[in-house]
Structure formats: C-alpha cells, structure tokens
C-alpha cells in the first residue's frame, strides 16, 4: 500500500516550495537536508507531504516522549490507512545498575516496564519485518539502544496457513520457542491456551486473539477472535505470528552463549587474581555463575542484556543491533528539533560507558557488558541512509552537513509575524520594563523576562511584587514538581509575569505572551548567542501583538544577526499576507491531555461513534473544503506514557497509588525530573478518574 494523506488541510504559504525541494532532494539521493521552519509554520504537515511524495519507509526521531506522542497522534491522523508506529522506552521507571567507588556503594537495577509500550515496540518490529513499505515510525532516542538480532527475530516468526501439516504439540513447542507462555486461564498478550484441538493465542504485538483449530496433524482453520466475547472477527488463509519479545534467540545459540560466557568468566577471574584482586574475582565468579544457572533453568536472568553480545553472535567491540537494523536500506530519517535531538544522540554513548566501566573494573560485570550500549554517533550516521533535519534554529552540525544550504519555511498559515525587536539601553531598564509590563496587564496579556542569573530572577521577582505586579520565577533551584503549575498559572492569569534564566527557550509556547524582555542582551555567551536569542524571541511569536525588547548598550554580532534574521522573516511573511489578503489571527489552544490520550487509545464507546460516523460518511458523502494546516500548541501536561489503556475506576485508583509511591521514592533519591514525570502521569490519571466519577453521578 502507498502512503496517502487523508486530511482536510492543504499546503499553503511556503509549504509547497519546501515540500517540493525536500522531496526532490530525497529522490536525487542527497544524504542530508535541513528544513528551517519557524514555530507554527506547519513543519509536521510538511514532513507528512514529503513522505507521501517519496514513498519511503520513514523514521521520525524526537528528543522526548511527550513530543513523540504528539507526532504519533498527528501522523496517525494524516495516514489512517498506513502503518504508523510508536517506539519509545518501555520503562515507566528505570534505575540503572551502577557502582560508586568513592563510597563503595552498589546500586542494583530497578525498573517498571509498561506493557502497553512494549506491545507497541513489538508492533513496530512486526510492521518493519512484514515487508510493508508504508511504515512510519515515531521514535525517541530509544531507537539507538541495543535490541535482538533481526535475523534471529525473523527466524522465530511462526508462519502458518490453512491446510499446513504440523502436529499440534510441535506447534506449541514453536510458540514456546518464540517466548509465548502457556496458561489455563484466558490468555493475555504473549500467552496461549489449549483446549483440545483449539489453540488460542493472544498476540504480543496487538490486541487480537488468534485461534488455530487443528484436525489431526493439519491446520483446519485460522481465525481472529474478539478476546472479550469470543466473537469470530475474520477467517484467514495464512498468518504470521511474531515472537513475544524483541530479544529472542535459538536454543543452539543459547547453549553456545553459555559456553562462551563460562570461558570469558574464567579468563576475567584469572586477570583479577593476577593483579591480587581476589575480592573482585570472587564477586564476579558468584554473580556470573548465578546468572548462568538462571539462564540454564529459566532461559533468562536479571541483567541478561549485559550478555547480549554472546546471543547476537557479535565479536568484542562490535556495535549492538538496534531498531535501525530492522529498516530497509532505502529508508528516510527525519530528525525533529535537530538542534536538541542530535546532541542528545551524541551524548548517550559516553554516559553509558562511564557507568559500565566501573561495573567491569570492580568485578560486577564481564567486559562484554560494555558491548551492551547505545550507538556511537558515528555509528548512527553510518546507519542513516538519508536524513532531513528539522529545526527553527539548526545547529552548526546540521548546516555543516548540508554545506550551509537549507530549505526555509517561515510563513505561518495564521498570518502571524515574527515579533518586532526593539533595543533599549540598560540604563533605566527596570523602570522601562515596568511600564511595558503594565501595558500588557491592561490588555490581558502576559510577559516573559529572561535574566542571566538565578539571583537576578529572584530579585526582579521581589521588586515586581513590591510594586503590585503578580509575578513568579523559575530556574533550576525551583522544585521541578512546581514548574508545570507555575506555567499553567501564567496561562490562566494567576501571574502576569514569568521570570527565568534559560528555561524560557524551547518548549514554552504560550499564546497569551505578547512581550519577551531580554535583560543584558549584549552579554555574549551561551545564554545570549544567536541561537538562544532567536529561540527566546520566538516565545512571542504566537501572539498577534508579539514584541521583543532587548536591553543592551552595544550591538553584538548575536543581536545583529537575530535582528537581521527576524526582519528577513517579517518581510517575507508580510509580503505573503498582503498578496493573499491574510489578516494575522491569534492562535487558540485546542489540544488537551485528554484529547491526546483519546487519540491513542479510544474507548469502546468512542470506537462505536467513529464507526457510526464512517458509515454515515460512506452513505452520505460531504464535500469538505481543504484548508491550511495550523500547528496545534503542544499540551502543557501529558502523561509521560501517553499511550495508556482505558481503565475502570478501581484500576485507575490502584495505578494512581502505584505512581504516587514511585514518585515519592524518586523524590527521596533527589531525582526530581523522574518525580515530575511520574507526578504528571498521576495527575492525568486523577483527572480521568474524576471525570469518570462525575459521569457516573
């Protein structure tokens, strides 16, 4: 099946030129291209159109789960008839194994796996191995982490057909080899149940129950069944059953791996004893021997990923297999927010290596653990066939790869212009700022102020409050658990002014903000370079009255380039608006966390409504006039795991308590980022529980 956009939108502004240029570049075989697209210009829609034009399997990389979820929802709506997959880390909580020599403290691995996300990861692999070309995978940097050998995975796919001669027990053994487990109760994902000549299999990669009916040693029927009521949904002539786990291997490979692990254990213990490090030798011997016994008895052990090299058949130092190995050779890579995503990919290997080195050096793991790692950046480059970098402020690396050439997309379908930039001297800047803030308060709008230091932010907040201005500040010392609430209060008018350091750059898109004030804009450095100034100024680009004031006594190169870039964009945007008679209009927030959740996992009632609507449309087609695509604002609060199953009230209550406990534990460890993520997810579930309770009344 070919990619086909199903949408009421049409390309507008400079989107058609961007789509044509990028598509032509892909077809010509250009290895790298850069799309410079301002906030609100419809970059997502452009990406979708490029995919439709080039008809290539596509990987879209995002730098966090929340943005990946947003992209997943949008691409699902653009390509409802194609395979759109979601691939992120399946850990709700993950504490990696570590050893701190200075305090002689060993931290054991602890984790919580989200079964729904794991199912989606398996669905991704199944889609890529199915031979389909119309596959889009939305992924976080999880895609560069180790996975099983794609050859082993494909060899463990069970291909069955009606009339095929295979003994029932032989079929059951093949299911077990593909890591399905037997049960006598209704099966869940990755399990099967046997009743006489009927085998019911709950597939690992989707919520479908497969029923295989035997007549002697022959497959008589293959049916898909509704797992809730047992209704037969469809009859099949053939079916592919994909393994229940991404990490799958053969019995022969397992036996060979255990033998090699034992040999390497002996060699490493001898090495430690040769250096008179008996404690490390004994520790390693006990741990690895225990793991080997577990693998012999159960087929797995805690931390089995540290032995992945043996199961994959890799030599020492070879890169691990990852999701990129499952794509066909001509796939397309699109890297969203590349100025953030690429540095994140580059940093993964170093952080992992430093932790693993301590474990190996002090006898907690074999040296083979070092080969269970994310890709090095150079390896990632080698595996990407063709890449398109998408960013409002492309980094030096992206521009170097494209030799300074980029495709520009700076016209917003709403007609909104880049904000005007005004330079004001530093002398008397606070009094001038107070006057400008008062104007925004009278108009019911908000102000963002960015400072150079935390202390400046706090003192300015105190000063504004002294004069009756409702303000707040955020910086790294503010508890992460409170930041989201502060942003929401700013949106709702509890605060008129928000002051920060560098937390006001990316990911803060508030249409209510009409003024961005940059104090000490002429202090060149990380916080005041061209890229930072452009990003900061962009926070005012969603308001029709957007304005930026830079307080500076001298014109630095960064300020000059920012002004030149902004004036270039404004000129192009205004010319387009005049030509097409467009009046700039305010962006209105339409997306919420609940809306996003419903896009992923609609309820049974929602599915019924959707089916009814489709029937009505089929019988009474209505002509919908195409319209420009307008990027929706990113939701402020969404669950860290946005793809959740609908639950009953009791299930939600249990999940909330579980999340609360995990959040408290994370806070105790001072891991506030993790605690904040868990809190967001807990609040999202609580809102849904309250809504269910209200509906029941």
PDB file of N, CA and C in Angstrom, residues 238-314:
ATOM      1  N   UNK A 238      -3.779 -17.576   5.863  1.00  0.00           N
ATOM      2  CA  UNK A 238      -2.438 -17.650   6.430  1.00  0.00           C
ATOM      3  C   UNK A 238      -2.233 -16.549   7.453  1.00  0.00           C
ATOM      4  N   UNK A 239      -1.209 -16.713   8.319  1.00  0.00           N
ATOM      5  CA  UNK A 239      -0.967 -15.725   9.367  1.00  0.00           C
ATOM      6  C   UNK A 239       0.472 -15.840   9.849  1.00  0.00           C
ATOM      7  N   UNK A 240       1.064 -14.692  10.160  1.00  0.00           N
ATOM      8  CA  UNK A 240       2.414 -14.643  10.736  1.00  0.00           C
ATOM      9  C   UNK A 240       2.313 -14.301  12.217  1.00  0.00           C
ATOM     10  N   UNK A 241       2.874 -15.174  13.051  1.00  0.00           N
ATOM     11  CA  UNK A 241       2.891 -14.951  14.497  1.00  0.00           C
ATOM     12  C   UNK A 241       4.297 -14.502  14.881  1.00  0.00           C
ATOM     13  N   UNK A 242       4.424 -13.236  15.281  1.00  0.00           N
ATOM     14  CA  UNK A 242       5.735 -12.689  15.634  1.00  0.00           C
ATOM     15  C   UNK A 242       6.078 -13.021  17.082  1.00  0.00           C
ATOM     16  N   UNK A 243       7.369 -13.147  17.409  1.00  0.00           N
ATOM     17  CA  UNK A 243       7.773 -13.502  18.777  1.00  0.00           C
ATOM     18  C   UNK A 243       7.206 -12.560  19.830  1.00  0.00           C
ATOM     19  N   UNK A 244       7.125 -13.075  21.060  1.00  0.00           N
ATOM     20  CA  UNK A 244       6.546 -12.310  22.165  1.00  0.00           C
ATOM     21  C   UNK A 244       7.542 -11.363  22.800  1.00  0.00           C
ATOM     22  N   UNK A 245       8.781 -11.374  22.363  1.00  0.00           N
ATOM     23  CA  UNK A 245       9.799 -10.490  22.921  1.00  0.00           C
ATOM     24  C   UNK A 245      10.789 -10.110  21.827  1.00  0.00           C
ATOM     25  N   UNK A 246      11.281  -8.876  21.880  1.00  0.00           N
ATOM     26  CA  UNK A 246      12.252  -8.410  20.885  1.00  0.00           C
ATOM     27  C   UNK A 246      13.560  -9.183  21.005  1.00  0.00           C
ATOM     28  N   UNK A 247      13.899  -9.565  22.233  1.00  0.00           N
ATOM     29  CA  UNK A 247      15.131 -10.314  22.473  1.00  0.00           C
ATOM     30  C   UNK A 247      14.820 -11.804  22.429  1.00  0.00           C
ATOM     31  N   UNK A 248      15.005 -12.422  21.315  1.00  0.00           N
ATOM     32  CA  UNK A 248      14.703 -13.837  21.129  1.00  0.00           C
ATOM     33  C   UNK A 248      15.896 -14.507  20.459  1.00  0.00           C
ATOM     34  N   UNK A 249      16.158 -15.737  20.844  1.00  0.00           N
ATOM     35  CA  UNK A 249      17.282 -16.464  20.268  1.00  0.00           C
ATOM     36  C   UNK A 249      16.947 -17.947  20.221  1.00  0.00           C
ATOM     37  N   UNK A 250      17.782 -18.730  19.540  1.00  0.00           N
ATOM     38  CA  UNK A 250      17.546 -20.167  19.419  1.00  0.00           C
ATOM     39  C   UNK A 250      18.185 -20.919  20.589  1.00  0.00           C
ATOM     40  N   UNK A 251      17.771 -22.171  20.792  1.00  0.00           N
ATOM     41  CA  UNK A 251      18.352 -22.999  21.854  1.00  0.00           C
ATOM     42  C   UNK A 251      19.834 -23.243  21.597  1.00  0.00           C
ATOM     43  N   UNK A 252      20.178 -23.430  20.328  1.00  0.00           N
ATOM     44  CA  UNK A 252      21.576 -23.655  19.977  1.00  0.00           C
ATOM     45  C   UNK A 252      22.425 -22.433  20.316  1.00  0.00           C
ATOM     46  N   UNK A 253      21.894 -21.227  19.980  1.00  0.00           N
ATOM     47  CA  UNK A 253      22.621 -20.001  20.275  1.00  0.00           C
ATOM     48  C   UNK A 253      22.745 -19.799  21.791  1.00  0.00           C
ATOM     49  N   UNK A 254      21.710 -20.158  22.537  1.00  0.00           N
ATOM     50  CA  UNK A 254      21.739 -20.044  23.994  1.00  0.00           C
ATOM     51  C   UNK A 254      22.836 -20.937  24.594  1.00  0.00           C
ATOM     52  N   UNK A 255      22.902 -22.192  24.120  1.00  0.00           N
ATOM     53  CA  UNK A 255      23.920 -23.127  24.637  1.00  0.00           C
ATOM     54  C   UNK A 255      25.322 -22.643  24.303  1.00  0.00           C
ATOM     55  N   UNK A 256      25.503 -22.158  23.074  1.00  0.00           N
ATOM     56  CA  UNK A 256      26.808 -21.639  22.659  1.00  0.00           C
ATOM     57  C   UNK A 256      27.195 -20.411  23.470  1.00  0.00           C
ATOM     58  N   UNK A 257      26.211 -19.539  23.743  1.00  0.00           N
ATOM     59  CA  UNK A 257      26.467 -18.327  24.514  1.00  0.00           C
ATOM     60  C   UNK A 257      26.904 -18.661  25.935  1.00  0.00           C
ATOM     61  N   UNK A 258      26.223 -19.608  26.547  1.00  0.00           N
ATOM     62  CA  UNK A 258      26.569 -20.010  27.925  1.00  0.00           C
ATOM     63  C   UNK A 258      27.997 -20.552  27.986  1.00  0.00           C
ATOM     64  N   UNK A 259      28.380 -21.344  26.999  1.00  0.00           N
ATOM     65  CA  UNK A 259      29.753 -21.875  26.956  1.00  0.00           C
ATOM     66  C   UNK A 259      30.773 -20.738  26.864  1.00  0.00           C
ATOM     67  N   UNK A 260      30.499 -19.753  26.012  1.00  0.00           N
ATOM     68  CA  UNK A 260      31.434 -18.639  25.838  1.00  0.00           C
ATOM     69  C   UNK A 260      31.482 -17.757  27.082  1.00  0.00           C
ATOM     70  N   UNK A 261      30.328 -17.565  27.734  1.00  0.00           N
ATOM     71  CA  UNK A 261      30.291 -16.790  28.973  1.00  0.00           C
ATOM     72  C   UNK A 261      31.165 -17.452  30.030  1.00  0.00           C
ATOM     73  N   UNK A 262      31.074 -18.763  30.129  1.00  0.00           N
ATOM     74  CA  UNK A 262      31.860 -19.512  31.108  1.00  0.00           C
ATOM     75  C   UNK A 262      33.362 -19.357  30.836  1.00  0.00           C
ATOM     76  N   UNK A 263      33.755 -19.416  29.557  1.00  0.00           N
ATOM     77  CA  UNK A 263      35.170 -19.249  29.204  1.00  0.00           C
ATOM     78  C   UNK A 263      35.658 -17.839  29.554  1.00  0.00           C
ATOM     79  N   UNK A 264      34.863 -16.828  29.209  1.00  0.00           N
ATOM     80  CA  UNK A 264      35.264 -15.446  29.497  1.00  0.00           C
ATOM     81  C   UNK A 264      35.290 -15.175  30.995  1.00  0.00           C
ATOM     82  N   UNK A 265      34.411 -15.839  31.736  1.00  0.00           N
ATOM     83  CA  UNK A 265      34.414 -15.701  33.194  1.00  0.00           C
ATOM     84  C   UNK A 265      35.736 -16.196  33.774  1.00  0.00           C
ATOM     85  N   UNK A 266      36.177 -17.362  33.317  1.00  0.00           N
ATOM     86  CA  UNK A 266      37.437 -17.910  33.786  1.00  0.00           C
ATOM     87  C   UNK A 266      38.612 -16.993  33.477  1.00  0.00           C
ATOM     88  N   UNK A 267      38.625 -16.427  32.264  1.00  0.00           N
ATOM     89  CA  UNK A 267      39.718 -15.540  31.859  1.00  0.00           C
ATOM     90  C   UNK A 267      39.736 -14.262  32.695  1.00  0.00           C
ATOM     91  N   UNK A 268      38.556 -13.667  32.949  1.00  0.00           N
ATOM     92  CA  UNK A 268      38.500 -12.431  33.716  1.00  0.00           C
ATOM     93  C   UNK A 268      38.862 -12.659  35.177  1.00  0.00           C
ATOM     94  N   UNK A 269      38.447 -13.805  35.745  1.00  0.00           N
ATOM     95  CA  UNK A 269      38.815 -14.123  37.129  1.00  0.00           C
ATOM     96  C   UNK A 269      40.322 -14.304  37.260  1.00  0.00           C
ATOM     97  N   UNK A 270      40.922 -14.938  36.267  1.00  0.00           N
ATOM     98  CA  UNK A 270      42.372 -15.098  36.269  1.00  0.00           C
ATOM     99  C   UNK A 270      43.063 -13.740  36.191  1.00  0.00           C
ATOM    100  N   UNK A 271      42.495 -12.824  35.400  1.00  0.00           N
ATOM    101  CA  UNK A 271      43.058 -11.480  35.288  1.00  0.00           C
ATOM    102  C   UNK A 271      43.052 -10.772  36.650  1.00  0.00           C
ATOM    103  N   UNK A 272      41.916 -10.849  37.361  1.00  0.00           N
ATOM    104  CA  UNK A 272      41.828 -10.212  38.671  1.00  0.00           C
ATOM    105  C   UNK A 272      42.805 -10.835  39.667  1.00  0.00           C
ATOM    106  N   UNK A 273      42.887 -12.152  39.649  1.00  0.00           N
ATOM    107  CA  UNK A 273      43.790 -12.826  40.593  1.00  0.00           C
ATOM    108  C   UNK A 273      45.247 -12.507  40.270  1.00  0.00           C
ATOM    109  N   UNK A 274      45.547 -12.330  38.987  1.00  0.00           N
ATOM    110  CA  UNK A 274      46.908 -11.952  38.592  1.00  0.00           C
ATOM    111  C   UNK A 274      47.304 -10.597  39.119  1.00  0.00           C
ATOM    112  N   UNK A 275      46.304  -9.736  39.387  1.00  0.00           N
ATOM    113  CA  UNK A 275      46.560  -8.417  39.962  1.00  0.00           C
ATOM    114  C   UNK A 275      46.285  -8.384  41.459  1.00  0.00           C
ATOM    115  N   UNK A 276      46.180  -9.610  42.058  1.00  0.00           N
ATOM    116  CA  UNK A 276      45.932  -9.730  43.504  1.00  0.00           C
ATOM    117  C   UNK A 276      44.643  -9.049  43.933  1.00  0.00           C
ATOM    118  N   UNK A 277      43.607  -9.174  43.102  1.00  0.00           N
ATOM    119  CA  UNK A 277      42.303  -8.588  43.409  1.00  0.00           C
ATOM    120  C   UNK A 277      41.302  -9.725  43.598  1.00  0.00           C
ATOM    121  N   UNK A 278      41.497 -10.443  44.686  1.00  0.00           N
ATOM    122  CA  UNK A 278      40.696 -11.634  44.953  1.00  0.00           C
ATOM    123  C   UNK A 278      39.228 -11.294  45.180  1.00  0.00           C
ATOM    124  N   UNK A 279      38.968 -10.149  45.827  1.00  0.00           N
ATOM    125  CA  UNK A 279      37.582  -9.764  46.118  1.00  0.00           C
ATOM    126  C   UNK A 279      36.789  -9.582  44.824  1.00  0.00           C
ATOM    127  N   UNK A 280      37.392  -8.886  43.842  1.00  0.00           N
ATOM    128  CA  UNK A 280      36.721  -8.683  42.551  1.00  0.00           C
ATOM    129  C   UNK A 280      36.512 -10.001  41.833  1.00  0.00           C
ATOM    130  N   UNK A 281      37.538 -10.894  41.885  1.00  0.00           N
ATOM    131  CA  UNK A 281      37.431 -12.196  41.218  1.00  0.00           C
ATOM    132  C   UNK A 281      36.300 -13.023  41.814  1.00  0.00           C
ATOM    133  N   UNK A 282      36.225 -13.049  43.136  1.00  0.00           N
ATOM    134  CA  UNK A 282      35.184 -13.828  43.805  1.00  0.00           C
ATOM    135  C   UNK A 282      33.799 -13.255  43.526  1.00  0.00           C
ATOM    136  N   UNK A 283      33.685 -11.925  43.565  1.00  0.00           N
ATOM    137  CA  UNK A 283      32.405 -11.267  43.298  1.00  0.00           C
ATOM    138  C   UNK A 283      31.914 -11.590  41.887  1.00  0.00           C
ATOM    139  N   UNK A 284      32.798 -11.481  40.908  1.00  0.00           N
ATOM    140  CA  UNK A 284      32.429 -11.743  39.526  1.00  0.00           C
ATOM    141  C   UNK A 284      32.030 -13.193  39.333  1.00  0.00           C
ATOM    142  N   UNK A 285      32.807 -14.121  39.943  1.00  0.00           N
ATOM    143  CA  UNK A 285      32.517 -15.551  39.797  1.00  0.00           C
ATOM    144  C   UNK A 285      31.118 -15.881  40.328  1.00  0.00           C
ATOM    145  N   UNK A 286      30.787 -15.351  41.484  1.00  0.00           N
ATOM    146  CA  UNK A 286      29.487 -15.663  42.093  1.00  0.00           C
ATOM    147  C   UNK A 286      28.344 -15.090  41.265  1.00  0.00           C
ATOM    148  N   UNK A 287      28.484 -13.853  40.808  1.00  0.00           N
ATOM    149  CA  UNK A 287      27.402 -13.209  40.064  1.00  0.00           C
ATOM    150  C   UNK A 287      27.168 -13.884  38.724  1.00  0.00           C
ATOM    151  N   UNK A 288      28.226 -14.118  37.978  1.00  0.00           N
ATOM    152  CA  UNK A 288      28.065 -14.685  36.635  1.00  0.00           C
ATOM    153  C   UNK A 288      27.617 -16.137  36.718  1.00  0.00           C
ATOM    154  N   UNK A 289      28.163 -16.896  37.677  1.00  0.00           N
ATOM    155  CA  UNK A 289      27.745 -18.291  37.850  1.00  0.00           C
ATOM    156  C   UNK A 289      26.255 -18.371  38.146  1.00  0.00           C
ATOM    157  N   UNK A 290      25.768 -17.475  39.012  1.00  0.00           N
ATOM    158  CA  UNK A 290      24.338 -17.437  39.323  1.00  0.00           C
ATOM    159  C   UNK A 290      23.517 -17.123  38.066  1.00  0.00           C
ATOM    160  N   UNK A 291      23.970 -16.116  37.284  1.00  0.00           N
ATOM    161  CA  UNK A 291      23.257 -15.752  36.047  1.00  0.00           C
ATOM    162  C   UNK A 291      23.209 -16.922  35.068  1.00  0.00           C
ATOM    163  N   UNK A 292      24.321 -17.650  34.942  1.00  0.00           N
ATOM    164  CA  UNK A 292      24.382 -18.790  34.022  1.00  0.00           C
ATOM    165  C   UNK A 292      23.396 -19.878  34.447  1.00  0.00           C
ATOM    166  N   UNK A 293      23.327 -20.151  35.755  1.00  0.00           N
ATOM    167  CA  UNK A 293      22.383 -21.154  36.239  1.00  0.00           C
ATOM    168  C   UNK A 293      20.942 -20.741  35.961  1.00  0.00           C
ATOM    169  N   UNK A 294      20.643 -19.447  36.132  1.00  0.00           N
ATOM    170  CA  UNK A 294      19.300 -18.946  35.833  1.00  0.00           C
ATOM    171  C   UNK A 294      18.969 -19.101  34.350  1.00  0.00           C
ATOM    172  N   UNK A 295      19.942 -18.815  33.495  1.00  0.00           N
ATOM    173  CA  UNK A 295      19.711 -18.958  32.056  1.00  0.00           C
ATOM    174  C   UNK A 295      19.489 -20.414  31.667  1.00  0.00           C
ATOM    175  N   UNK A 296      20.200 -21.312  32.292  1.00  0.00           N
ATOM    176  CA  UNK A 296      20.028 -22.734  32.002  1.00  0.00           C
ATOM    177  C   UNK A 296      18.646 -23.219  32.413  1.00  0.00           C
ATOM    178  N   UNK A 297      18.168 -22.747  33.574  1.00  0.00           N
ATOM    179  CA  UNK A 297      16.901 -23.221  34.111  1.00  0.00           C
ATOM    180  C   UNK A 297      15.694 -22.494  33.531  1.00  0.00           C
ATOM    181  N   UNK A 298      15.787 -21.165  33.419  1.00  0.00           N
ATOM    182  CA  UNK A 298      14.635 -20.353  33.042  1.00  0.00           C
ATOM    183  C   UNK A 298      14.727 -19.735  31.650  1.00  0.00           C
ATOM    184  N   UNK A 299      15.936 -19.745  31.080  1.00  0.00           N
ATOM    185  CA  UNK A 299      16.123 -19.116  29.772  1.00  0.00           C
ATOM    186  C   UNK A 299      16.416 -17.634  29.835  1.00  0.00           C
ATOM    187  N   UNK A 300      16.419 -17.058  31.029  1.00  0.00           N
ATOM    188  CA  UNK A 300      16.736 -15.641  31.193  1.00  0.00           C
ATOM    189  C   UNK A 300      17.243 -15.402  32.602  1.00  0.00           C
ATOM    190  N   UNK A 301      17.758 -14.188  32.863  1.00  0.00           N
ATOM    191  CA  UNK A 301      18.194 -13.799  34.197  1.00  0.00           C
ATOM    192  C   UNK A 301      18.126 -12.284  34.303  1.00  0.00           C
ATOM    193  N   UNK A 302      18.192 -11.771  35.506  1.00  0.00           N
ATOM    194  CA  UNK A 302      18.229 -10.333  35.691  1.00  0.00           C
ATOM    195  C   UNK A 302      19.516  -9.763  35.093  1.00  0.00           C
ATOM    196  N   UNK A 303      19.354  -8.730  34.260  1.00  0.00           N
ATOM    197  CA  UNK A 303      20.525  -8.152  33.611  1.00  0.00           C
ATOM    198  C   UNK A 303      21.051  -8.966  32.447  1.00  0.00           C
ATOM    199  N   UNK A 304      20.170  -9.755  31.806  1.00  0.00           N
ATOM    200  CA  UNK A 304      20.615 -10.599  30.685  1.00  0.00           C
ATOM    201  C   UNK A 304      21.104  -9.757  29.503  1.00  0.00           C
ATOM    202  N   UNK A 305      20.686  -8.493  29.453  1.00  0.00           N
ATOM    203  CA  UNK A 305      21.134  -7.629  28.357  1.00  0.00           C
ATOM    204  C   UNK A 305      22.655  -7.420  28.375  1.00  0.00           C
ATOM    205  N   UNK A 306      23.286  -7.613  29.542  1.00  0.00           N
ATOM    206  CA  UNK A 306      24.738  -7.473  29.627  1.00  0.00           C
ATOM    207  C   UNK A 306      25.479  -8.612  28.933  1.00  0.00           C
ATOM    208  N   UNK A 307      24.749  -9.641  28.565  1.00  0.00           N
ATOM    209  CA  UNK A 307      25.330 -10.766  27.832  1.00  0.00           C
ATOM    210  C   UNK A 307      24.868 -10.784  26.379  1.00  0.00           C
ATOM    211  N   UNK A 308      24.285  -9.688  25.911  1.00  0.00           N
ATOM    212  CA  UNK A 308      23.667  -9.661  24.589  1.00  0.00           C
ATOM    213  C   UNK A 308      24.652 -10.004  23.467  1.00  0.00           C
ATOM    214  N   UNK A 309      25.916  -9.621  23.627  1.00  0.00           N
ATOM    215  CA  UNK A 309      26.903  -9.887  22.580  1.00  0.00           C
ATOM    216  C   UNK A 309      27.009 -11.374  22.280  1.00  0.00           C
ATOM    217  N   UNK A 310      26.930 -12.190  23.313  1.00  0.00           N
ATOM    218  CA  UNK A 310      27.044 -13.637  23.131  1.00  0.00           C
ATOM    219  C   UNK A 310      25.850 -14.193  22.352  1.00  0.00           C
ATOM    220  N   UNK A 311      24.665 -13.657  22.636  1.00  0.00           N
ATOM    221  CA  UNK A 311      23.461 -14.152  21.970  1.00  0.00           C
ATOM    222  C   UNK A 311      23.335 -13.632  20.537  1.00  0.00           C
ATOM    223  N   UNK A 312      23.878 -12.455  20.291  1.00  0.00           N
ATOM    224  CA  UNK A 312      23.808 -11.875  18.953  1.00  0.00           C
ATOM    225  C   UNK A 312      24.879 -12.408  18.018  1.00  0.00           C
ATOM    226  N   UNK A 313      25.856 -13.097  18.595  1.00  0.00           N
ATOM    227  CA  UNK A 313      26.954 -13.590  17.770  1.00  0.00           C
ATOM    228  C   UNK A 313      27.919 -12.499  17.355  1.00  0.00           C
ATOM    229  N   UNK A 314      28.014 -11.422  18.171  1.00  0.00           N
ATOM    230  CA  UNK A 314      28.915 -10.322  17.853  1.00  0.00           C
ATOM    231  C   UNK A 314      30.296 -10.558  18.459  1.00  0.00           C
TER     232      UNK A 314
END
